[in-house]
Amino acid sequence: MRGRKSGAQPVDGRCRNKPDACDHPVDIGTDAGSAGQALHDAGSAVTTAERTNASQDEISRMSQEGTDSSVARFFGDRLLQWYRREKRDLPWRRSRDPYHIWVSEIMLQQTRVETVIPYFERFMAQFPTVAELAAAPEADVLKAWEGLGYYSRARNLQAAARQVVERHGGVVPSDRADVFALKGVGPYTAGAILSIAFNQPEPAVDGNVMRVLSRFFNLDLDIARPATREVLEQLARSLIPAGAASDFNQALMELGALVCTPRSPGCLTCPVMARCAGRLAGRERELPVKSKAKPPKPVHRLAVLIASGDSALAGRVLVRQRPAEGLLARMWELPHVEAPNKSIWSDEVAASSWLIGALAAEGLKVNPIRPIAEAEHVFTHLHWFVKLWSAVPADNRQSGGLPSNYRWIDAREFEQLAWPNVFRKLLGDYFGR
């Protein structure tokens, strides 16, 4: 459907010139310019309204007044014709099963389509029904999700599956309030389930859709702001053709993923380019407006790879499980600590001393030997820089006396447990040698 990771959307290099330099006919109805201008004016007014704390009723009115019915018909007709001809064959599109659509939408958050496909197919093979997902051990669900990241999505999905079993007999509900009540289901996911699975006229506005609508209607709204999403949801709802919500919402997403891409929009192949107000104004590369997010905070961490020298534990490595709550909850990792600053992280003498003290504070006595690898992992708000040290236990109690969340594992157990990507790579390199 779409790629949502930064830079993940397919990039189409066509139509690199401004619209007035493109060699193609322009077929504009007499109302197209006025509709585009009306929405542009509405967008400007909403920006002002946001600054002056205008009420939601006023914002809604501005959006509704800017929608021209003939433009809506043009947009819907052309988009549906294009989608039914060009849509990709994706596994979650082969049925209207709401469970399939729900899982795919959760997986596609922050993740590229091509990455999701094999995960989706394996997940469905392992948990073919809502009931089987609800009943599965959480460790199995996390393992199936391993590599997709944002593991709270998997936990919320399973928690919501249990809600569906308990409240709806294992059948994904079609009632709007019931869908919104599911854990981890927000406006976009709810709209996708209701529209795609049940053909209900609900908007499903993701980044691709916001980009398409911002360009088509030449809107100056900052799509990073929640108020803008509300306006675009109202606008998208007004554009849904009667009886075609499922295909229309998927078509909007598909257009943003394949044609109306972030950096190189393929204007010449766009089915609605003739009335695209942003293209006609020469702004297709400027839009959408999006304020820059705060960069993730850099965090420097020191990890240890402790291979057992005990004959009874030969070939095993010491690992630990994260706490039941918080970041990467209950996943497995190499023992590691946060360095107080980059200087200590970079200095071998200072880093070794810090590792000894910080790990001893949680009951693990080690002797670091030397740095052997570095890796990075980017979360939404954090950027981990991990330096891996080889180390040995500082005493002979290798099979006992460890903190309760620690254990020794071999290569077989490594494959059975769920790991954050950074530690899966580091340990995979070790066991793969």
C-alpha positions in Angstrom: 0.0 0.0 0.0 2.6 2.5 1.1 5.9 3.0 2.6 6.0 5.2 5.7 9.6 5.2 6.8 11.6 8.3 6.1 12.7 8.1 2.5 11.0 4.8 2.1 8.4 5.7 -0.6 9.2 4.7 -4.2 10.7 7.6 -6.0 9.5 8.3 -9.6 11.8 10.5 -11.6 9.3 11.6 -14.2 8.0 15.1 -14.7 11.0 16.8 -13.2 10.2 20.2 -14.8 7.6 22.7 -13.6 4.1 22.1 -14.9 4.3 24.8 -17.5 7.3 23.1 -19.0 5.7 19.6 -19.1 4.8 18.5 -22.6 1.3 17.3 -22.1 -2.2 18.6 -22.7 -4.0 20.3 -19.9 -7.8 19.8 -19.7 -9.2 22.1 -17.1 -12.9 22.6 -16.5 -14.2 26.1 -15.8 -14.7 25.3 -12.1 -11.3 23.7 -11.4 -9.3 26.8 -10.8 -12.0 28.3 -8.5 -12.3 25.0 -6.5 -8.5 24.9 -6.1 -8.4 28.5 -5.0 -11.3 28.0 -2.6 -9.4 25.1 -0.9 -6.2 27.2 -0.9 -8.1 30.1 0.7 -9.6 27.6 3.2 -6.2 26.3 4.0 -4.8 29.8 4.6 -7.8 30.6 6.8 -7.3 27.4 8.8 -3.7 28.3 9.3 -4.8 31.6 10.7 -7.6 29.9 12.7 -5.0 27.6 14.3 -3.0 30.6 15.4 -6.1 32.2 16.9 -7.4 29.0 18.5 -10.5 28.8 16.2 -13.1 26.3 17.2 -13.3 22.9 15.4 -16.7 24.0 14.0 -15.1 26.9 12.2 -12.3 24.7 10.9 -14.8 22.2 9.6 -16.9 24.9 7.9 -13.8 26.3 6.1 -12.9 22.9 4.8 -16.5 22.1 3.7 -17.0 25.4 1.9 -13.9 24.8 -0.2 -15.0 21.5 -1.7 -16.5 21.8 -5.2 -18.8 18.9 -6.2 -17.7 18.8 -9.8 -14.1 18.6 -8.7 -14.9 15.9 -6.3 -16.6 13.9 -9.1 -13.6 14.4 -11.4 -11.2 13.4 -8.7 -13.1 10.3 -7.6 -13.9 9.1 -11.2 -10.3 9.5 -12.5 -8.7 8.1 -9.4 -10.9 5.0 -9.3 -10.4 4.3 -13.0 -6.6 4.5 -12.5 -6.6 2.4 -9.4 -8.6 -0.4 -10.8 -6.3 -0.6 -13.8 -2.9 -0.1 -12.0 -3.2 -1.3 -8.4 -0.5 -3.6 -7.1 -1.3 -7.2 -6.2 -0.7 -7.2 -2.5 -1.6 -10.1 -0.2 -3.9 -8.1 2.0 -5.8 -7.0 -1.0 -6.8 -10.5 -2.0 -9.8 -10.5 0.4 -11.9 -8.1 2.4 -11.2 -10.0 5.6 -11.0 -7.2 8.2 -8.4 -9.1 10.2 -6.0 -9.2 7.3 -6.6 -5.5 6.6 -6.1 -4.6 10.2 -2.8 -6.6 10.6 -1.5 -5.1 7.3 -2.3 -1.6 8.4 -0.5 -2.0 11.7 2.5 -3.5 10.0 2.7 -0.8 7.4 3.0 2.0 10.0 6.6 3.3 9.7 7.5 0.3 7.4 8.0 -0.2 3.6 5.5 -2.3 1.7 8.2 -4.6 0.3 9.4 -5.2 3.8 6.0 -5.9 5.2 4.9 -8.5 2.6 6.9 -11.5 3.9 6.2 -10.6 7.5 2.5 -10.4 6.7 2.5 -13.8 5.0 4.4 -15.5 7.9 2.3 -13.8 10.5 -0.9 -15.0 8.9 0.4 -18.5 8.5 1.3 -18.5 12.3 -1.8 -16.6 13.5 -4.5 -17.2 10.8 -7.4 -15.9 13.0 -8.0 -13.3 15.6 -8.6 -16.0 18.2 -5.3 -17.7 17.5 -3.5 -14.4 17.8 -5.3 -13.6 21.0 -4.4 -17.0 22.5 -0.7 -17.0 21.5 2.1 -16.5 24.0 3.3 -12.9 23.7 6.9 -14.1 23.1 5.7 -15.9 19.9 4.0 -12.7 18.7 7.1 -10.6 19.3 9.3 -13.2 17.6 7.0 -13.1 14.5 7.2 -9.3 14.6 11.0 -9.2 15.0 12.6 -6.9 12.5 9.5 -4.7 12.0 10.4 -2.5 15.0 7.9 -0.4 17.0 7.1 -3.5 19.1 4.3 -1.7 21.0 2.3 -2.1 17.8 2.5 -5.9 18.1 1.6 -5.8 21.8 -1.3 -3.5 21.2 -2.5 -5.7 18.2 -2.5 -8.8 20.4 -4.3 -6.9 23.2 -6.9 -5.7 20.8 -7.3 -9.2 19.4 -8.2 -10.3 22.9 -10.7 -7.5 23.1 -12.3 -8.8 19.9 -12.5 -12.3 21.3 -13.9 -11.2 24.7 -16.4 -8.6 23.4 -17.2 -9.6 19.8 -16.8 -13.4 19.8 -13.7 -13.3 17.7 -15.3 -11.3 14.8 -13.7 -7.9 14.0 -16.5 -5.4 14.6 -17.9 -3.1 11.8 -19.3 -0.5 14.2 -17.3 2.7 14.3 -17.3 3.1 18.1 -16.3 -0.6 18.6 -13.4 -0.3 16.2 -12.2 2.9 17.8 -12.3 1.2 21.2 -9.7 -1.4 20.2 -6.3 -0.9 21.7 -3.8 0.7 19.4 -6.4 1.7 16.8 -6.4 5.4 16.0 -8.3 7.4 13.4 -6.3 6.2 10.4 -6.4 2.5 11.3 -10.1 2.7 12.2 -10.8 4.4 8.9 -8.8 1.9 6.9 -10.6 -1.1 8.5 -14.1 0.4 8.2 -13.6 1.6 4.6 -11.5 -1.1 3.1 -13.1 -4.1 4.8 -16.7 -2.9 5.2 -16.9 -0.2 2.5 -18.1 2.4 4.9 -17.5 6.1 3.9 -14.8 6.7 6.5 -11.6 8.6 5.6 -8.2 6.9 6.1 -5.7 9.8 6.1 -2.0 8.8 6.3 1.1 10.7 5.1 0.5 9.7 1.5 -3.1 10.9 1.5 -2.1 14.2 3.2 0.5 14.8 0.5 -1.9 14.1 -2.3 -4.6 16.3 -1.0 -2.2 19.1 -0.1 -0.9 19.2 -3.6 -4.2 18.6 -5.5 -5.9 21.5 -3.6 -2.8 23.6 -3.2 -3.1 23.7 0.6 -0.6 25.6 2.9 -1.5 23.6 6.0 1.3 22.1 8.1 0.7 18.4 8.0 2.7 17.8 11.1 -0.1 19.5 13.1 -3.1 17.6 14.5 -5.5 20.3 13.4 -4.4 19.8 9.8 -5.1 16.1 9.9 -8.6 16.8 11.1 -9.2 19.2 8.2 -7.9 16.7 5.7 -10.0 13.9 7.2 -13.1 16.1 6.6 -11.9 16.9 3.1 -11.2 13.2 2.3 -14.6 12.2 3.6 -16.3 14.7 1.3 -14.5 13.2 -1.7 -15.4 9.6 -1.2 -17.7 8.4 -4.0 -20.9 6.8 -3.0 -20.5 3.0 -2.6 -16.7 3.1 -3.4 -15.1 3.9 -0.1 -12.9 0.7 -0.2 -11.3 1.3 -3.6 -11.2 5.1 -3.2 -9.2 5.1 0.0 -6.8 2.5 -1.3 -6.5 4.5 -4.5 -5.5 7.6 -2.6 -2.9 5.7 -0.7 -1.6 4.1 -3.9 -1.4 7.4 -5.7 0.8 8.8 -3.0 3.0 5.7 -2.8 3.5 5.3 -6.6 3.0 8.6 -8.3 2.6 11.6 -6.0 5.8 10.7 -4.2 7.6 13.0 -1.7 10.5 14.3 -3.8 9.9 13.4 -7.5 6.1 13.4 -8.2 5.3 11.6 -11.5 2.9 14.3 -12.7 2.8 13.0 -16.3 1.3 9.7 -15.2 -1.0 11.2 -12.5 -4.7 10.5 -13.3 -5.8 13.8 -11.7 -3.0 16.0 -12.9 -5.2 18.1 -15.1 -6.9 19.7 -12.2 -4.1 19.5 -9.6 -4.0 23.1 -8.2 -0.6 22.6 -6.7 0.9 21.5 -10.1 -0.8 24.3 -11.9 0.7 26.7 -9.4 4.1 25.2 -9.9 4.2 24.1 -6.3 4.1 20.3 -6.6 7.6 20.0 -5.1 7.0 22.5 -2.3 3.9 20.8 -0.9 3.0 19.5 1.5 4.1 22.0 4.2 5.6 20.0 7.0 7.5 21.5 10.0 10.6 19.6 10.9 10.4 17.2 13.8 12.9 17.5 16.6 15.9 15.2 15.8 16.2 12.1 18.0 18.4 12.6 21.1 21.8 10.9 20.8 22.4 8.3 23.5 25.8 6.5 23.8 25.6 3.0 25.2 28.3 0.5 26.1 27.4 -3.2 25.7 29.3 -6.4 26.6 29.6 -9.7 24.8 30.4 -12.3 27.5 31.2 -15.7 26.1 31.3 -18.4 28.7 34.6 -20.1 29.5 32.9 -22.7 31.7 32.9 -26.1 30.0 29.3 -26.7 31.0 28.3 -23.5 29.2 30.6 -23.7 26.3 29.5 -21.8 23.3 27.0 -19.8 25.2 26.6 -16.0 25.6 25.2 -14.0 28.5 22.1 -12.0 27.7 19.3 -10.3 29.6 15.6 -9.6 29.2 14.3 -6.0 29.3 11.7 -5.0 31.9 8.0 -5.7 31.4 7.2 -2.1 30.7 8.7 0.7 28.7 10.9 0.8 25.6 11.4 -2.7 23.9 9.5 -4.3 26.8 10.4 -8.0 27.5 12.7 -8.3 24.5 16.2 -9.8 24.9 19.5 -8.0 24.5 23.1 -8.0 25.4 23.9 -6.4 28.8 24.5 -2.7 28.2 24.6 0.6 30.1 24.3 4.3 29.1 27.5 6.2 29.1 27.2 9.6 30.8 28.6 11.4 27.7 30.3 10.7 24.4 33.8 11.4 25.9 33.6 8.4 28.3 32.0 6.3 25.5 35.0 7.0 23.2 37.8 6.6 25.8 38.7 3.0 26.3 40.0 3.4 29.9 37.0 5.5 31.0 34.5 3.3 29.2 36.0 0.1 30.8 35.8 1.6 34.2 32.2 2.8 33.7 31.1 -0.6 32.4 32.5 -2.3 35.5 30.8 0.0 37.9 27.4 0.3 36.1 27.0 -3.4 35.5 28.1 -4.3 39.1 25.3 -2.0 40.3 22.8 -4.4 38.8 24.6 -7.5 40.1 26.8 -8.4 37.2 30.6 -8.5 37.7 32.6 -8.4 34.5 36.1 -7.6 33.2 35.9 -5.7 29.9 38.7 -6.6 27.5 38.4 -4.4 24.3 35.9 -2.8 21.9 35.0 -5.2 19.1 32.1 -3.6 17.2 29.9 -0.6 16.9 26.2 -0.3 15.8 23.4 2.3 15.7 19.7 2.1 16.3 17.2 5.0 15.7 14.0 5.2 17.6 11.4 7.9 17.2 13.0 10.2 19.8 16.3 8.4 20.5 19.4 7.6 18.5 21.4 4.8 20.1 25.2 4.6 19.4 26.2 1.2 20.7 29.8 0.2 21.3 30.3 -3.5 21.9 33.1 -4.8 24.2 34.3 -8.3 24.6 34.3 -9.2 28.3 34.7 -12.1 30.7 33.0 -12.8 34.0 34.8 -11.4 37.0 34.1 -14.4 39.2 33.6 -18.2 38.7 29.9 -18.2 39.4 28.8 -18.4 35.8 25.8 -20.7 36.2 24.5 -19.1 39.4 24.4 -15.8 41.2 23.1 -13.9 38.2 20.3 -11.3 38.3 17.0 -13.0 37.6 16.6 -11.4 34.1 19.9 -12.8 32.8 20.6 -16.2 31.2 23.2 -18.0 29.0 22.1 -18.9 25.5 23.4 -20.8 22.6 22.8 -20.3 18.8 19.7 -22.3 18.8 18.1 -20.3 21.7 19.2 -17.1 20.0 17.0 -17.9 17.1 14.0 -18.6 19.3 14.0 -15.3 21.2 12.9 -11.9 20.1 15.6 -9.2 19.8 15.8 -5.5 18.9 17.5 -5.2 15.5 20.7 -3.8 16.8 21.3 -6.8 19.1 20.1 -9.3 16.6 22.7 -8.0 14.2 25.5 -8.0 16.8 24.7 -11.5 18.1 23.9 -12.8 14.7 27.4 -11.8 13.6 28.9 -13.6 16.6 26.9 -16.9 16.2 27.3 -16.8 12.4 31.1 -16.8 12.6 
